[in-house]
Coordinates of C-alpha atoms in Angstrom, one line a residue:
M1 CA -44.9 100.8 56.2
S2 CA -46.6 104.0 55.6
I3 CA -47.1 105.5 52.1
K4 CA -45.1 108.9 52.1
I5 CA -46.4 111.8 49.9
N6 CA -45.3 115.3 49.6
S7 CA -47.1 118.6 48.9
T8 CA -47.3 118.2 45.3
E9 CA -48.2 114.7 45.4
L10 CA -51.0 115.5 48.0
K11 CA -52.7 117.8 45.7
R12 CA -52.8 114.9 43.0
V13 CA -54.2 112.7 45.5
L14 CA -57.0 115.1 46.3
E15 CA -57.6 115.5 42.6
I16 CA -57.8 111.9 41.8
T17 CA -59.7 110.4 45.0
P18 CA -63.3 110.3 44.3
A19 CA -65.6 112.0 47.0
S20 CA -66.9 108.8 48.3
Q21 CA -63.6 107.7 49.6
N22 CA -61.8 109.4 52.8
I23 CA -58.4 110.3 53.2
M24 CA -56.3 110.3 56.5
L25 CA -53.0 112.3 56.5
V26 CA -50.6 111.3 59.1
G27 CA -47.7 113.9 60.1
K28 CA -46.3 116.3 62.6
H29 CA -48.1 119.5 63.6
G30 CA -47.2 122.7 61.8
I31 CA -46.5 121.2 58.4
G32 CA -49.1 122.8 56.3
K33 CA -51.8 120.1 56.1
S34 CA -54.8 122.2 56.8
E35 CA -53.4 125.2 54.5
I36 CA -53.0 123.0 51.7
L37 CA -56.5 121.5 52.1
E38 CA -58.2 124.7 52.6
K39 CA -56.6 126.4 49.6
F40 CA -56.9 123.5 47.3
Y41 CA -60.8 122.9 48.0
T42 CA -61.8 126.5 48.3
G43 CA -60.2 127.3 44.9
K44 CA -62.8 124.5 43.6
G45 CA -65.7 126.2 45.4
Y46 CA -66.0 124.0 48.4
K47 CA -66.6 125.0 52.0
V48 CA -64.1 123.4 54.2
V49 CA -65.6 122.8 57.6
P50 CA -62.4 122.1 60.0
L51 CA -63.4 120.4 63.3
F52 CA -60.8 120.0 65.9
L53 CA -61.9 116.7 67.6
G54 CA -59.1 116.8 70.3
H55 CA -61.0 119.9 71.6
M56 CA -64.4 118.1 72.0
S57 CA -65.4 116.9 75.4
D58 CA -68.3 114.7 74.2
P59 CA -70.2 113.5 71.3
G60 CA -72.8 116.3 71.7
D61 CA -70.0 118.7 70.7
L62 CA -70.0 117.1 67.5
I63 CA -73.7 116.0 66.7
G64 CA -75.4 118.6 68.4
L65 CA -77.8 118.6 71.3
L66 CA -81.1 116.9 71.9
N67 CA -84.0 119.1 71.8
K68 CA -88.0 118.0 71.9
N69 CA -89.7 118.5 68.8
E70 CA -93.0 120.1 69.8
K71 CA -95.0 119.0 66.7
T72 CA -94.1 115.3 67.2
G73 CA -93.2 115.1 70.8
K74 CA -90.0 113.3 70.2
T75 CA -86.6 114.3 71.1
E76 CA -84.1 114.7 68.3
F77 CA -80.6 116.3 67.7
M78 CA -80.5 119.7 66.8
P79 CA -78.0 120.3 63.9
P80 CA -74.6 121.3 65.1
Y81 CA -73.4 125.1 64.1
W82 CA -71.3 123.5 61.2
F83 CA -73.8 121.2 59.8
P84 CA -74.6 122.4 56.0
T85 CA -78.3 123.2 55.6
D86 CA -78.1 124.4 52.0
N87 CA -77.6 121.1 50.4
Q88 CA -74.3 122.1 49.0
P89 CA -71.4 119.5 49.5
V90 CA -68.6 120.4 52.0
V91 CA -65.2 119.2 52.8
L92 CA -65.1 118.0 56.5
F93 CA -61.8 118.5 57.9
L94 CA -61.5 116.1 61.2
D95 CA -58.4 117.5 62.8
E96 CA -56.5 115.8 65.5
L97 CA -58.4 112.7 65.0
N98 CA -56.2 110.5 67.1
R99 CA -56.6 113.1 70.2
A100 CA -60.5 112.8 70.3
R101 CA -62.0 111.0 73.2
P102 CA -63.1 107.5 72.5
E103 CA -66.8 108.3 72.7
V104 CA -66.2 111.0 70.0
L105 CA -64.5 108.4 67.8
Q106 CA -67.6 106.2 68.1
T107 CA -69.5 108.9 66.6
I108 CA -66.9 109.4 63.8
M109 CA -67.5 105.5 62.6
D110 CA -71.0 106.3 61.2
L111 CA -69.7 109.5 59.6
A112 CA -66.9 108.0 57.9
L113 CA -68.7 104.9 56.5
N114 CA -72.3 106.2 56.0
R115 CA -72.0 110.2 55.6
K116 CA -74.5 110.3 58.4
L117 CA -74.4 112.0 61.7
A118 CA -77.3 111.6 64.2
G119 CA -79.6 110.5 61.4
R120 CA -78.5 113.4 59.0
S121 CA -76.9 112.8 55.8
L122 CA -74.2 115.0 54.6
P123 CA -75.1 116.8 51.1
E124 CA -74.3 114.3 48.1
G125 CA -70.7 114.9 47.1
S126 CA -69.3 115.8 50.3
R127 CA -65.7 114.7 51.4
I128 CA -64.3 113.8 54.6
I129 CA -60.5 114.0 55.3
S130 CA -59.0 113.4 58.7
A131 CA -55.5 114.5 60.0
V132 CA -53.5 112.7 62.8
N133 CA -50.5 113.5 64.6
N134 CA -47.6 110.7 65.0
G135 CA -44.7 110.6 67.1
E136 CA -43.7 109.9 70.8
E137 CA -44.2 113.6 71.8
Y138 CA -47.7 113.6 71.3
Q139 CA -50.5 112.3 73.8
L140 CA -52.6 110.3 71.5
T141 CA -55.7 108.1 71.6
D142 CA -55.3 104.7 69.7
L143 CA -57.4 104.5 66.9
D144 CA -59.8 101.4 66.2
P145 CA -58.6 99.4 63.2
A146 CA -62.1 99.3 62.0
L147 CA -62.1 103.0 61.8
V148 CA -58.9 103.3 60.1
S149 CA -60.0 100.9 57.5
R150 CA -62.6 103.4 56.3
F151 CA -59.7 105.8 55.3
N152 CA -57.0 105.9 52.5
V153 CA -53.7 106.5 54.8
F154 CA -51.0 108.6 53.7
E155 CA -47.9 110.0 55.7
F156 CA -47.9 113.7 54.6
V157 CA -43.9 114.6 54.5
P158 CA -43.7 118.0 52.5
S159 CA -40.3 118.6 51.3
V160 CA -38.0 121.3 52.3
S161 CA -37.9 122.7 48.7
E162 CA -41.7 123.0 48.5
W163 CA -41.7 125.0 51.8
L164 CA -38.9 127.2 50.4
L165 CA -40.9 127.8 47.2
W166 CA -43.9 128.6 49.1
A167 CA -41.9 130.9 51.3
T168 CA -40.3 132.6 48.5
E169 CA -43.6 133.2 46.7
N170 CA -45.2 134.6 50.0
K171 CA -42.3 136.9 50.5
L172 CA -41.1 135.6 53.8
D173 CA -38.1 137.4 55.2
S174 CA -35.2 136.4 53.0
R175 CA -32.8 135.7 56.0
V176 CA -35.1 133.0 57.0
I177 CA -35.3 131.5 53.6
K178 CA -31.6 131.7 53.2
F179 CA -31.1 130.0 56.6
I180 CA -33.3 126.9 55.8
S181 CA -31.9 126.5 52.4
E182 CA -28.5 125.9 53.9
N183 CA -29.8 124.4 57.0
P184 CA -32.8 122.2 55.7
S185 CA -32.8 119.8 59.1
Y186 CA -33.7 123.0 61.0
L187 CA -37.0 123.5 59.3
D188 CA -38.9 120.9 61.3
G189 CA -36.2 120.4 63.8
A190 CA -37.4 116.8 65.2
E191 CA -33.5 116.3 66.1
L192 CA -33.7 119.2 68.3
R193 CA -36.6 118.1 70.4
K194 CA -36.0 117.3 74.0
E195 CA -37.7 115.9 76.8
D196 CA -38.1 118.7 79.1
M197 CA -42.0 118.4 80.1
G198 CA -42.8 119.5 76.7
L199 CA -41.6 123.0 77.4
E200 CA -38.4 122.9 75.2
K201 CA -39.1 124.9 72.1
S202 CA -38.0 123.3 68.6
P203 CA -38.5 124.8 65.3
D204 CA -41.4 123.9 62.8
R205 CA -42.8 125.5 59.7
R206 CA -45.2 127.7 61.5
A207 CA -42.5 129.0 63.8
W208 CA -40.2 129.9 61.0
T209 CA -43.1 131.8 59.4
R210 CA -43.8 133.7 62.7
L211 CA -40.1 134.7 62.9
A212 CA -40.1 136.0 59.4
E213 CA -43.1 137.9 60.0
I214 CA -41.4 139.6 62.9
L215 CA -38.0 140.1 61.0
N216 CA -39.6 141.3 58.1
G217 CA -38.6 145.2 57.5
V218 CA -36.1 145.0 60.3
P219 CA -32.7 145.4 58.5
D220 CA -30.4 144.9 61.4
A221 CA -31.9 142.2 63.9
S222 CA -28.6 142.1 66.0
D223 CA -30.5 143.7 69.0
E224 CA -30.5 141.2 72.1
V225 CA -34.3 141.4 72.1
Y226 CA -34.7 140.0 68.6
K227 CA -32.4 137.1 69.6
K228 CA -34.7 136.2 72.7
I229 CA -37.8 136.6 70.6
S230 CA -36.4 134.4 68.1
A231 CA -35.6 131.6 70.7
G232 CA -39.1 131.9 72.1
I233 CA -40.4 131.0 68.6
V234 CA -38.1 128.5 67.2
G235 CA -36.1 127.5 70.4
M236 CA -32.7 128.3 71.5
A237 CA -30.7 125.8 69.5
A238 CA -32.4 126.9 66.1
A239 CA -32.2 130.6 67.0
T240 CA -28.4 130.4 68.1
K241 CA -27.5 128.8 64.8
F242 CA -29.7 131.2 62.9
F243 CA -28.1 134.4 64.2
A244 CA -24.7 132.8 63.7
S245 CA -25.5 132.3 60.0
L246 CA -26.4 135.8 59.3
S247 CA -22.9 136.9 59.4
G248 CA -21.1 133.7 58.2
S249 CA -23.1 132.5 55.1
K250 CA -21.0 131.4 52.2
I251 CA -23.9 131.0 49.8
L252 CA -24.5 133.7 47.3
S253 CA -28.2 134.8 46.9
A254 CA -29.9 134.1 43.6
A255 CA -30.2 137.7 42.8
E256 CA -26.5 138.2 43.3
I257 CA -25.8 135.7 40.5
L258 CA -28.6 136.3 38.1
L259 CA -28.8 140.0 38.3
G260 CA -25.2 141.0 38.5
K261 CA -22.2 140.6 36.5
F262 CA -21.3 136.8 36.4
D263 CA -17.6 137.2 36.2
K264 CA -17.7 138.8 39.5
V265 CA -19.2 135.8 41.3
S266 CA -17.7 133.0 39.1
E267 CA -14.6 132.5 41.1
K268 CA -16.6 131.9 44.4
L269 CA -18.9 129.5 42.7
K270 CA -16.0 127.6 41.5
S271 CA -14.9 127.0 45.1
Y272 CA -18.4 125.6 46.2
T273 CA -18.5 122.0 47.4
T274 CA -21.4 119.6 45.7
P275 CA -23.7 120.3 48.6
E276 CA -23.3 124.1 48.4
L277 CA -23.9 124.0 44.6
A278 CA -27.1 121.8 45.2
I279 CA -28.3 124.6 47.5
E280 CA -27.5 127.2 44.8
N281 CA -29.3 125.2 42.1
E282 CA -32.4 125.2 44.0
N283 CA -32.0 128.8 44.9
L284 CA -31.8 129.9 41.3
Y285 CA -34.7 127.7 40.1
R286 CA -37.0 128.9 43.1
F287 CA -35.9 132.8 42.2
I288 CA -37.3 132.3 38.7
E289 CA -40.1 130.4 39.7
S290 CA -41.5 132.7 42.1
K291 CA -41.1 135.6 39.5
S292 CA -38.8 137.5 42.3
Y293 CA -37.7 139.8 39.5
D294 CA -38.4 142.7 37.2
E295 CA -39.5 141.1 33.7
S296 CA -37.2 143.6 32.2
K297 CA -34.3 141.8 33.6
S298 CA -35.3 138.5 31.9
K299 CA -32.8 138.6 29.1
L300 CA -29.9 139.2 31.9
I301 CA -31.4 136.3 34.1
A302 CA -31.3 133.9 31.0
E303 CA -27.7 134.9 30.2
N304 CA -26.7 134.3 33.7
F305 CA -28.4 131.2 34.2
T306 CA -26.9 129.8 31.1
K307 CA -23.3 130.9 32.2
Y308 CA -24.0 129.3 35.5
F309 CA -25.0 125.9 33.8
A310 CA -21.7 126.2 31.6
L311 CA -19.6 126.7 34.8
L312 CA -20.8 123.6 36.1
V313 CA -19.8 121.9 32.8
S314 CA -16.5 123.4 32.6
E315 CA -15.7 122.7 36.3
I316 CA -16.9 119.2 35.6
K317 CA -19.2 119.3 38.7
Q318 CA -21.1 116.1 37.5
E319 CA -23.1 115.6 40.7
A320 CA -24.1 119.2 40.7
L321 CA -25.1 119.1 37.0
G322 CA -27.1 115.9 37.8
H323 CA -28.8 117.8 40.5
F324 CA -29.5 121.0 38.2
A325 CA -31.1 118.6 35.6
N326 CA -33.3 117.0 38.1
Q327 CA -34.8 120.4 39.1
F328 CA -35.6 120.9 35.6
T329 CA -37.3 117.4 35.1
A330 CA -38.8 117.2 38.6
G331 CA -42.1 119.1 37.8
M332 CA -41.8 121.5 40.9
Y333 CA -40.6 124.3 38.8
P334 CA -42.8 124.7 35.7
S335 CA -42.6 128.3 35.4
T336 CA -38.6 128.0 35.2
V337 CA -38.9 125.5 32.5
V338 CA -41.0 127.7 30.5
F339 CA -38.7 130.6 31.3
I340 CA -35.8 128.5 30.0
M341 CA -37.6 127.4 26.7
T342 CA -38.6 130.8 26.0
N343 CA -35.5 133.1 27.2
A344 CA -32.8 130.7 26.9
P345 CA -33.2 128.1 24.1
D346 CA -29.4 127.2 23.9
L347 CA -29.6 126.2 27.6
Y348 CA -32.7 124.2 26.9
K349 CA -31.0 122.2 24.0
K350 CA -28.1 121.8 26.2
L351 CA -29.9 120.4 29.1
N352 CA -32.0 118.0 27.0
R353 CA -28.7 116.8 25.5
F354 CA -27.3 116.3 28.9
I355 CA -30.4 114.5 30.3
K356 CA -30.5 112.2 27.3
D357 CA -27.0 111.4 27.6
L358 CA -27.2 110.3 31.5

């Protein structure tokens, strides 16, 4: 059984694991492995060197080419372009490890065990992290158990909530964020994949990001060409569902609840099902966490957030209340927790009392 970790846990794993130990991340393409690693380690001053092993045709692409040393008369491997020459530790990211040719994988063995490549040692403190794809839709190379044993192995499964928070913080098009919040199974779209010579498009996180970039600043995307562009990015099934949702969504935006008059939205909120309230809970926490508002509106937001919680209590929405409280304690929205403590102390007390009584 694989050990699953999400984005938050991955950062903790990277923080805790010593440089002498290697990490292998197993997961689908387009789920943010390389982006998280790059941001985490560059933020700590490391240079991250990505090597796409599936692109390498022979070991020479990895270890460099043979060259005659004119002084000694002996042949030696010239350092490859990426090899550090300043004695500063690097993070070597071996992407597509299980797409590499067997002869390239043999070269990785010494690198993973001894931090050496063709007789040259990586600088002290360097780290090695690999990423492998899993799933029947990929053309993969079986990995030698002896190589796998050199890595701590985790299945990277970032949550939809983490992606939505990232998308909000990076100001992706709100229609894409809204659609994924209401249809989370479409984010990675595994159930939409079809066996059609690999040409049937299905959505993934990169695809939704590309679509959001195209739609950004386009208030009316009903033009047929936008539908075709969308289908070419996320696939026909996801695009059809996405455009149908633009006119038929029942879920209020966080801004409509937190920045307006709460009385105007309370009746609609009372009609929500528990799954819809769970979506709304996360919308509200994400809105505050990403600071998607003018700070002068903090008082109004705090008042409406408190009224929203009171509505859940008065309507005896027990499961939705539990979900609301879970967002408060899960550790994913630390800025929202601080916001509640600072701007809504009554809500803070009520939440703690509710959690204590659970």
